[in-house]
Short mmCIF file of C-alpha atoms and ligand atoms in Angstrom, two decimals:
data_model
loop_
_atom_site.label_atom_id
_atom_site.label_comp_id
_atom_site.label_asym_id
_atom_site.label_seq_id
_atom_site.Cartn_x
_atom_site.Cartn_y
_atom_site.Cartn_z
CA UNK A 580 28.08 17.12 11.86
CA UNK A 581 31.63 16.87 10.24
CA UNK A 582 31.21 19.67 8.20
CA UNK A 583 29.36 21.95 10.58
CA UNK A 584 31.65 21.20 13.41
CA UNK A 585 35.01 20.94 11.11
CA UNK A 586 34.56 23.99 8.56
CA UNK A 587 33.82 26.43 11.19
CA UNK A 588 37.98 26.17 12.59
CA UNK A 589 38.45 27.02 9.48
CA UNK A 590 39.39 30.34 10.61
CA UNK A 591 41.74 29.12 13.21
CA UNK A 592 43.27 26.43 11.48
CA UNK A 593 43.49 27.22 7.07
CA UNK A 594 43.34 23.54 6.36
CA UNK A 595 40.02 23.34 7.43
CA UNK A 596 38.97 25.14 5.41
CA UNK A 597 38.78 21.90 2.26
CA UNK A 598 35.88 20.66 4.24
CA UNK A 599 33.63 23.69 2.55
CA UNK A 600 34.42 21.85 -0.90
CA UNK A 601 31.87 19.67 -2.36
CA UNK A 602 34.19 17.49 -4.77
CA UNK A 603 36.03 17.05 -1.02
CA UNK A 604 33.49 16.30 0.64
CA UNK A 605 31.97 13.84 -1.18
CA UNK A 606 34.58 12.15 -1.97
CA UNK A 607 34.25 11.23 1.89
CA UNK A 608 30.76 10.83 1.37
CA UNK A 609 31.43 8.18 -1.18
CA UNK A 610 33.91 6.93 0.88
CA UNK A 611 32.22 6.50 4.65
CA UNK A 612 29.27 5.13 2.80
CA UNK A 613 31.68 2.47 1.46
CA UNK A 614 33.16 1.94 4.96
CA UNK A 615 29.71 1.60 6.20
CA UNK A 616 28.45 -1.02 3.66
CA UNK A 617 31.36 -3.17 3.93
CA UNK A 618 32.10 -3.07 7.33
CA UNK A 619 28.18 -3.85 8.65
CA UNK A 620 28.16 -5.91 5.78
CA UNK A 621 28.38 -9.83 7.50
CA UNK A 622 27.09 -8.78 10.76
CA UNK A 623 24.19 -7.72 8.60
CA UNK A 624 23.59 -11.33 6.14
CA UNK A 625 24.13 -12.87 9.73
CA UNK A 626 22.05 -10.91 11.59
CA UNK A 627 19.26 -11.39 8.39
CA UNK A 628 20.40 -14.86 8.66
CA UNK A 629 19.44 -15.62 12.27
CA UNK A 630 15.96 -13.96 12.41
CA UNK A 631 15.68 -16.05 9.32
CA UNK A 632 14.60 -13.40 6.90
CA UNK A 633 15.66 -15.78 3.90
CA UNK A 634 14.35 -15.07 -0.26
CA UNK A 635 11.42 -17.02 -0.70
CA UNK A 636 11.67 -18.49 -4.75
CA UNK A 637 9.22 -18.50 -6.94
CA UNK A 638 9.14 -21.89 -9.03
CA UNK A 639 7.34 -20.44 -12.22
CA UNK A 640 11.08 -18.89 -12.98
CA UNK A 641 14.04 -19.64 -14.27
CA UNK A 642 15.04 -22.88 -12.45
CA UNK A 643 18.43 -21.47 -11.90
CA UNK A 644 16.93 -19.41 -9.05
CA UNK A 645 15.63 -22.21 -6.58
CA UNK A 646 19.23 -22.67 -5.67
CA UNK A 647 19.30 -19.51 -4.27
CA UNK A 648 16.42 -19.54 -1.78
CA UNK A 649 16.81 -18.89 1.74
CA UNK A 650 19.31 -16.10 0.91
CA UNK A 651 18.75 -13.74 3.31
CA UNK A 652 16.92 -10.61 1.80
CA UNK A 653 16.52 -7.28 3.37
CA UNK A 654 19.32 -5.68 2.18
CA UNK A 655 18.42 -2.76 1.76
CA UNK A 656 18.67 -1.63 5.15
CA UNK A 657 21.95 -1.53 5.14
CA UNK A 658 22.16 1.36 1.49
CA UNK A 659 19.77 3.24 3.41
CA UNK A 660 22.01 2.98 7.16
CA UNK A 661 25.02 4.15 4.90
CA UNK A 662 23.57 6.96 3.02
CA UNK A 663 22.03 8.70 5.97
CA UNK A 664 24.99 8.06 7.90
CA UNK A 665 27.15 9.45 5.28
CA UNK A 666 24.42 12.13 4.11
CA UNK A 667 24.23 13.46 7.97
CA UNK A 668 28.33 13.69 8.35
CA UNK A 669 29.54 14.73 5.26
CA UNK A 670 26.14 17.70 3.64
CA UNK A 671 25.70 21.23 4.37
CA UNK A 672 22.44 20.00 6.67
CA UNK A 673 20.48 23.43 6.82
CA UNK A 674 19.98 22.51 3.08
CA UNK A 675 16.70 21.57 2.49
CA UNK A 676 17.40 19.01 -0.52
CA UNK A 677 19.07 17.03 1.14
CA UNK A 678 16.30 16.85 4.03
CA UNK A 679 13.74 16.15 1.07
CA UNK A 680 15.96 13.61 -0.42
CA UNK A 681 16.34 11.91 2.01
CA UNK A 682 13.20 11.80 3.07
CA UNK A 683 11.96 9.96 0.30
CA UNK A 684 14.57 7.57 0.42
CA UNK A 685 13.83 6.69 4.18
CA UNK A 686 10.22 7.22 3.00
CA UNK A 687 9.89 4.40 0.35
CA UNK A 688 12.31 2.44 2.23
CA UNK A 689 9.42 2.42 4.03
CA UNK A 690 7.00 1.11 1.83
CA UNK A 691 9.28 -1.54 0.75
CA UNK A 692 10.23 -2.87 4.08
CA UNK A 693 6.60 -2.87 5.53
CA UNK A 694 6.28 -5.16 2.21
CA UNK A 695 9.21 -7.00 2.20
CA UNK A 696 7.99 -7.43 6.80
CA UNK A 697 4.20 -8.91 5.41
CA UNK A 698 6.73 -10.85 2.74
CA UNK A 699 8.70 -12.76 5.81
CA UNK A 700 5.54 -13.09 8.51
CA UNK A 701 3.18 -14.69 6.43
CA UNK A 702 5.98 -16.25 4.28
CA UNK A 703 4.67 -17.39 1.37
CA UNK A 704 2.32 -14.22 0.64
CA UNK A 705 3.06 -11.46 -2.05
CA UNK A 706 3.65 -8.77 0.83
CA UNK A 707 1.67 -5.62 0.40
CA UNK A 708 -0.66 -5.51 -2.71
CA UNK A 709 0.31 -3.95 -5.47
CA UNK A 710 -2.78 -0.94 -5.19
CA UNK A 711 -1.43 -0.91 -1.99
CA UNK A 712 1.66 -0.35 -2.32
CA UNK A 713 1.37 2.25 -5.35
CA UNK A 714 -0.66 4.72 -2.93
CA UNK A 715 1.37 4.79 -0.81
CA UNK A 716 4.01 5.57 -2.93
CA UNK A 717 2.44 7.73 -4.78
CA UNK A 718 1.01 9.39 -1.58
CA UNK A 719 4.87 9.86 0.02
CA UNK A 720 5.74 10.99 -4.03
CA UNK A 721 3.47 13.72 -3.92
CA UNK A 722 4.82 15.19 -0.87
CA UNK A 723 7.64 15.04 -2.02
CA UNK A 724 7.52 17.15 -4.69
CA UNK A 725 5.89 19.33 -2.79
CA UNK A 726 7.74 20.18 -0.77
CA UNK A 727 10.75 20.72 -4.18
CA UNK A 728 8.03 22.82 -4.66
CA UNK A 729 7.85 25.01 -1.46
CA UNK A 730 11.58 25.71 -1.66
CA UNK A 731 12.39 29.37 -2.79
CA UNK A 732 13.10 30.22 -5.99
CA UNK A 733 12.58 26.64 -7.44
CA UNK A 734 11.61 26.50 -10.78
CA UNK A 735 9.08 24.10 -12.60
CA UNK A 736 9.99 24.42 -16.01
CA UNK A 737 11.70 21.25 -16.78
CA UNK A 738 14.16 20.61 -18.97
CA UNK A 739 14.31 18.98 -22.48
CA UNK A 740 17.55 16.84 -23.06
CA UNK A 741 18.92 18.11 -26.46
CA UNK A 742 17.48 21.00 -25.94
CA UNK A 743 18.95 24.28 -24.50
CA UNK A 744 15.86 26.92 -24.95
CA UNK A 745 12.93 24.56 -24.64
CA UNK A 746 11.91 23.93 -21.37
CA UNK A 747 8.03 24.48 -20.69
CA UNK A 748 6.86 25.60 -17.61
CA UNK A 749 3.90 23.56 -16.64
CA UNK A 750 3.41 25.25 -13.50
CA UNK A 751 1.37 23.74 -10.71
CA UNK A 752 0.96 20.16 -12.59
CA UNK A 753 4.68 19.98 -12.14
CA UNK A 754 3.59 18.05 -8.49
CA UNK A 755 2.11 15.07 -9.78
CA UNK A 756 4.81 15.05 -12.72
CA UNK A 757 7.30 14.89 -10.12
CA UNK A 758 5.81 12.69 -8.10
CA UNK A 759 5.36 10.48 -11.36
CA UNK A 760 9.04 10.71 -12.09
CA UNK A 761 9.75 9.72 -8.58
CA UNK A 762 7.14 6.43 -8.16
CA UNK A 763 8.62 5.65 -12.62
CA UNK A 764 11.79 5.26 -11.35
CA UNK A 765 11.52 3.47 -8.20
CA UNK A 766 9.06 0.68 -9.78
CA UNK A 767 11.37 0.74 -12.46
CA UNK A 768 14.43 -0.46 -10.44
CA UNK A 769 11.99 -2.62 -7.82
CA UNK A 770 11.50 -4.91 -11.38
CA UNK A 771 15.38 -4.79 -12.88
CA UNK A 772 16.18 -6.03 -9.44
CA UNK A 773 15.72 -9.57 -10.65
CA UNK A 774 18.99 -10.88 -10.75
CA UNK A 775 22.58 -10.67 -8.64
CA UNK A 776 23.93 -6.25 -8.75
CA UNK A 777 21.50 -6.39 -11.33
CA UNK A 778 19.81 -3.21 -9.88
CA UNK A 779 22.70 -2.08 -7.32
CA UNK A 780 25.38 -1.69 -10.55
CA UNK A 781 22.88 0.54 -12.50
CA UNK A 782 22.44 2.46 -9.84
CA UNK A 783 25.61 3.63 -8.37
CA UNK A 784 26.57 4.14 -12.00
CA UNK A 785 23.56 6.53 -12.13
CA UNK A 786 23.84 7.84 -8.70
CA UNK A 787 27.31 8.57 -10.49
CA UNK A 788 26.44 10.30 -12.83
CA UNK A 789 23.86 12.82 -11.03
CA UNK A 790 26.56 13.52 -8.65
CA UNK A 791 27.54 15.25 -11.47
CA UNK A 792 25.19 17.30 -13.27
CA UNK A 793 24.09 18.24 -9.26
CA UNK A 794 27.85 19.96 -9.05
CA UNK A 795 27.03 21.33 -12.39
CA UNK A 796 23.34 22.96 -12.15
CA UNK A 797 24.49 23.79 -8.04
CA UNK A 798 27.08 25.65 -9.30
CA UNK A 799 25.99 28.81 -11.15
CA UNK A 800 29.04 30.29 -13.22
CA UNK A 801 29.40 26.27 -14.67
CA UNK A 802 25.45 25.84 -15.40
CA UNK A 803 25.76 29.13 -16.48
CA UNK A 804 28.94 27.91 -18.75
CA UNK A 805 26.57 24.74 -19.73
CA UNK A 806 23.49 26.55 -19.89
CA UNK A 807 21.26 24.17 -17.55
CA UNK A 808 19.35 24.93 -15.26
CA UNK A 809 20.54 26.50 -11.76
CA UNK A 810 19.26 25.55 -9.14
CA UNK A 811 20.96 27.32 -6.00
CA UNK A 812 21.44 24.88 -3.14
CA UNK A 813 22.01 21.55 -5.13
CA UNK A 814 25.78 21.28 -5.22
CA UNK A 815 24.61 19.26 -1.40
CA UNK A 816 22.74 16.86 -3.22
CA UNK A 817 26.10 16.07 -5.13
CA UNK A 818 27.83 15.10 -1.52
CA UNK A 819 24.51 12.58 -1.08
CA UNK A 820 24.47 11.30 -4.59
CA UNK A 821 28.32 10.31 -3.77
CA UNK A 822 26.70 8.37 -0.82
CA UNK A 823 24.81 6.92 -2.82
CA UNK A 824 27.42 5.79 -5.55
CA UNK A 825 29.70 4.69 -2.44
CA UNK A 826 26.94 2.69 -0.61
CA UNK A 827 26.12 1.05 -3.42
CA UNK A 828 29.19 -0.48 -4.45
CA UNK A 829 29.89 -1.27 -0.70
CA UNK A 830 26.16 -3.00 -0.66
CA UNK A 831 27.83 -4.63 -4.29
CA UNK A 832 30.96 -6.10 -2.35
CA UNK A 833 28.41 -8.88 -0.79
CA UNK A 834 25.26 -8.23 -3.77
CA UNK A 835 28.50 -9.82 -6.15
CA UNK A 836 27.30 -13.19 -8.09
CA UNK A 837 26.94 -15.66 -6.37
CA UNK A 838 25.44 -13.29 -4.04
CA UNK A 839 25.13 -12.84 0.01
CA UNK A 840 22.28 -11.03 0.30
CA UNK A 841 20.07 -9.08 -2.12
CA UNK A 842 18.45 -6.25 -1.45
CA UNK A 843 14.50 -6.55 -1.55
CA UNK A 844 11.92 -4.10 -2.04
CA UNK A 845 13.20 -1.80 0.95
CA UNK A 846 16.44 -1.55 -1.07
CA UNK A 847 14.90 -1.57 -4.23
CA UNK A 848 11.66 0.72 -4.32
CA UNK A 849 14.06 3.22 -1.84
CA UNK A 850 16.74 3.44 -4.47
CA UNK A 851 14.89 3.97 -7.35
CA UNK A 852 12.80 6.68 -5.16
CA UNK A 853 16.49 8.38 -5.18
CA UNK A 854 17.14 8.43 -8.21
CA UNK A 855 13.60 9.95 -9.34
CA UNK A 856 14.10 12.74 -6.51
CA UNK A 857 17.45 13.90 -7.51
CA UNK A 858 16.10 13.58 -10.67
CA UNK A 859 13.65 16.53 -9.46
CA UNK A 860 15.79 18.54 -7.91
CA UNK A 861 18.52 18.92 -10.36
CA UNK A 862 15.98 19.66 -12.76
CA UNK A 863 16.96 16.85 -15.03
CA UNK A 864 14.00 14.62 -14.71
CA UNK A 865 13.61 13.43 -18.45
CA UNK A 866 17.03 12.72 -18.58
CA UNK A 867 16.64 10.10 -16.11
CA UNK A 868 15.30 7.80 -18.96
CA UNK A 869 18.53 7.86 -20.28
CA UNK A 870 20.81 8.05 -16.94
CA UNK A 871 18.25 5.30 -16.11
CA UNK A 872 17.37 4.03 -19.54
CA UNK A 873 18.09 0.63 -17.84
CA UNK A 874 15.08 0.30 -16.38
CA UNK A 875 13.46 1.52 -18.32
CA UNK A 876 14.30 -0.66 -20.73
CA UNK A 877 13.42 -3.56 -18.06
CA UNK A 878 10.10 -1.90 -17.33
CA UNK A 879 9.08 -1.81 -20.96
CA UNK A 880 9.68 -5.41 -21.24
CA UNK A 881 7.20 -6.12 -19.04
CA UNK A 882 4.77 -3.68 -19.89
CA UNK A 883 5.00 -4.74 -23.71
CA UNK A 884 5.08 -8.58 -22.35
CA UNK A 885 2.09 -7.79 -20.25
CA UNK A 886 0.04 -6.11 -23.16
CA UNK A 887 0.71 -8.00 -25.68
CA UNK A 888 0.34 -11.65 -23.56
CA UNK A 889 -3.57 -9.93 -23.36
CA UNK A 890 -4.46 -8.83 -26.99
CA UNK A 891 -2.81 -12.56 -28.08
CA UNK A 892 -4.48 -14.34 -25.25
CA UNK A 893 -1.24 -16.04 -24.02
CA UNK A 894 1.09 -15.11 -26.51
CA UNK A 895 4.56 -13.98 -25.58
CA UNK A 896 7.71 -10.91 -27.22
CA UNK A 897 9.45 -12.95 -24.57
CA UNK A 898 10.80 -15.71 -22.81
CA UNK A 899 10.45 -14.37 -20.18
CA UNK A 900 9.34 -10.39 -18.49
CA UNK A 901 11.65 -8.67 -17.23
CA UNK A 902 13.67 -8.63 -20.29
CA UNK A 903 17.02 -10.26 -17.59
CA UNK A 904 14.85 -13.30 -17.48
CA UNK A 905 14.76 -13.50 -21.49
CA UNK A 906 18.40 -13.71 -21.80
CA UNK A 907 18.82 -16.42 -18.72
CA UNK A 908 15.97 -18.78 -20.27
CA UNK A 909 18.32 -17.90 -23.89
CA UNK A 910 21.53 -20.02 -21.64
CA UNK A 911 23.55 -17.33 -21.54
CA UNK A 912 25.08 -17.01 -17.73
CA UNK A 913 24.07 -15.22 -14.94
CA UNK A 914 27.19 -12.68 -15.08
CA UNK A 915 26.55 -12.46 -18.88
CA UNK A 916 23.11 -10.91 -18.52
CA UNK A 917 24.22 -8.57 -15.62
CA UNK A 918 28.19 -7.54 -16.73
CA UNK A 919 26.28 -6.79 -19.93
CA UNK A 920 23.13 -5.14 -18.94
CA UNK A 921 25.88 -2.89 -16.46
CA UNK A 922 27.70 -2.05 -19.88
CA UNK A 923 24.72 -1.10 -21.77
CA UNK A 924 24.27 1.50 -18.66
CA UNK A 925 27.26 2.57 -18.03
CA UNK A 926 27.46 3.16 -21.81
CA UNK A 927 23.82 5.59 -21.58
CA UNK A 928 25.39 7.28 -18.41
CA UNK A 929 27.80 8.56 -21.47
CA UNK A 930 25.77 9.69 -23.74
CA UNK A 931 23.61 11.12 -20.74
CA UNK A 932 26.92 13.66 -19.83
CA UNK A 933 27.47 14.00 -23.11
CA UNK A 934 24.24 16.39 -23.44
CA UNK A 935 25.74 19.06 -20.97
CA UNK A 936 26.94 20.10 -24.45
CA UNK A 937 25.17 18.74 -27.22
CA UNK A 938 22.31 20.83 -26.95
C1 LIG B 445 10.23 -8.01 -7.85
N1 LIG B 445 11.38 -10.04 -7.76
C2 LIG B 445 12.27 -10.89 -7.95
C3 LIG B 445 14.77 -10.13 -3.78
C4 LIG B 445 14.98 -8.58 -4.14
C5 LIG B 445 4.37 -7.81 -13.25
C6 LIG B 445 6.11 -8.43 -13.59
C7 LIG B 445 7.02 -8.35 -14.58
C8 LIG B 445 6.22 -8.45 -12.10
C9 LIG B 445 7.30 -8.63 -11.75
C10 LIG B 445 7.90 -8.59 -10.41
O1 LIG B 445 7.28 -9.25 -9.44
N2 LIG B 445 9.20 -7.53 -9.61
C11 LIG B 445 8.93 -6.84 -8.89
C12 LIG B 445 11.24 -8.72 -8.48
C13 LIG B 445 12.68 -11.72 -6.22
O2 LIG B 445 13.73 -10.60 -5.97
C14 LIG B 445 13.91 -10.03 -4.61
O3 LIG B 445 12.61 -9.21 -4.93
C15 LIG B 445 13.59 -7.69 -4.80
C16 LIG B 445 13.59 -6.60 -5.55
N3 LIG B 445 11.91 -6.32 -5.36
O4 LIG B 445 15.83 -7.53 -3.18
O5 LIG B 445 14.80 -10.22 -2.50
C17 LIG B 445 13.54 -12.97 -7.08
O6 LIG B 445 15.32 -12.50 -7.90
C18 LIG B 445 15.75 -13.43 -7.83
N4 LIG B 445 16.89 -12.18 -7.64
C19 LIG B 445 18.44 -12.01 -7.66
N5 LIG B 445 19.79 -11.57 -7.17
C20 LIG B 445 19.05 -10.10 -6.74
O7 LIG B 445 19.99 -9.95 -6.35
O8 LIG B 445 18.78 -13.34 -7.68
C21 LIG B 445 16.94 -10.69 -6.84
C22 LIG B 445 17.93 -10.10 -6.42
C23 LIG B 445 14.83 -13.90 -5.96
C24 LIG B 445 15.99 -13.90 -7.00
O9 LIG B 445 15.60 -15.07 -7.41
O10 LIG B 445 13.69 -15.12 -5.49
C25 LIG B 445 11.53 -12.20 -8.71
O11 LIG B 445 11.80 -11.62 -9.61
O12 LIG B 445 10.49 -12.43 -8.09
N6 LIG B 445 6.97 -10.82 -11.70
C26 LIG B 445 8.42 -11.29 -12.45
O13 LIG B 445 9.65 -10.21 -12.96
C27 LIG B 445 7.33 -12.70 -13.36
N7 LIG B 445 7.68 -12.28 -14.75
C28 LIG B 445 6.77 -12.46 -15.22
O14 LIG B 445 5.44 -12.80 -14.41
N8 LIG B 445 6.31 -12.80 -16.60
C29 LIG B 445 5.54 -12.62 -17.02
C30 LIG B 445 4.41 -11.30 -17.52
C31 LIG B 445 3.91 -12.18 -18.62
C32 LIG B 445 4.31 -10.45 -16.48
C33 LIG B 445 5.92 -13.56 -18.55
O15 LIG B 445 6.79 -12.97 -19.20
O16 LIG B 445 5.37 -14.34 -18.52
C34 LIG B 445 8.99 -13.30 -12.88
N9 LIG B 445 9.82 -14.08 -11.68
C35 LIG B 445 9.82 -15.06 -10.98
N10 LIG B 445 9.15 -16.23 -11.20
N11 LIG B 445 10.74 -14.88 -10.00
C36 LIG B 445 8.80 -14.76 -13.51
C37 LIG B 445 8.32 -15.65 -12.56
#
């Protein structure tokens, strides 16, 4: 809105020209989203506490978690509000990618909300069944992928990190592939969200990384110079990613150890899906395995643990999956697990950025 209201004034006042620039708008989009979270956070924590939207903590997990019972959850509502508000203010709203990204985030947020809500209302119940959740996620992700596919000139070629000429084109099969990327990311972030700040930290890092990729892919000359797939109009997604990163830091303010609020499924499913969606829009789908490598490691630890458990009829690889529980049970203090996992996420983000040159 700010872009649409103020940029046209540049013909009278040259200073308003600055609103044209993606870089300028990205900076303010991230600050706006941060401020929305920061200012509304205490109010939201109070409201959720008043409404008794407090976390139920399973008693079969690490014992340290029992003291977290009652912490307000569903803080994802705060993150989504901040990203939507800031994106509406700072992006070019005629850009289709912006609406696709917002739809994906809000849609997955609603699925998570339904799950959290059922859990809160029925208290000890575990929300939606896994099958219901997965079906809803796939249908929504297919819709999102289809919308991207329909954007004129949107390429169905898949970029493979470290290879500049190898770009396989699955044609229409790109749609289920893209849906898989979105659903996979959504669930991997959900699995990671089990310690204070453990999910939102790496989500913020990944959003910052994709901000750079979106800017590069949306800039025809830079994309050509770096030989990455150009995506016309995708630089507006850099502004969206900046809002996501800003909201992430704003939420971390309250979710940092010891957390005053958890994001809930409304947060984890929507944040993961947002990353999956920007990976699709920026044509860096496979790179998400590296950018969001921490989420992949957590998800793989669950797959390995469950697989081994079933195969050996009850034996385990880790003390408990997902991986963060393994380290907690080994005696690492929670903040140590969190910060070390952030360090890994940051290193993976740097390696991902090196693929701009290493190809
Ligand atoms: C949800 N939810 C957290 C909070 C957050 C297949 C299996 C591995 C699935 C997995 C699972 O259910 N994962 C998804 C994880 C929960 O957090 C809530 O959920 C939201 C995210 N969806 O926003 O609202 C708890 O996590 C802690 N927490 C924090 N700080 C935060 O900022 O401390 C969350 C956010 C909160 C709080 O304690 O209550 C969760 O962990 O439940 N299941 C598991 O993770 C379970 N693992 C398991 O059963 N492993 C088995 C194998 C064979 C599958 C094994 O290794 O033997 C563990 N989770 C728990 N207890 N809590 C183990 C038992």
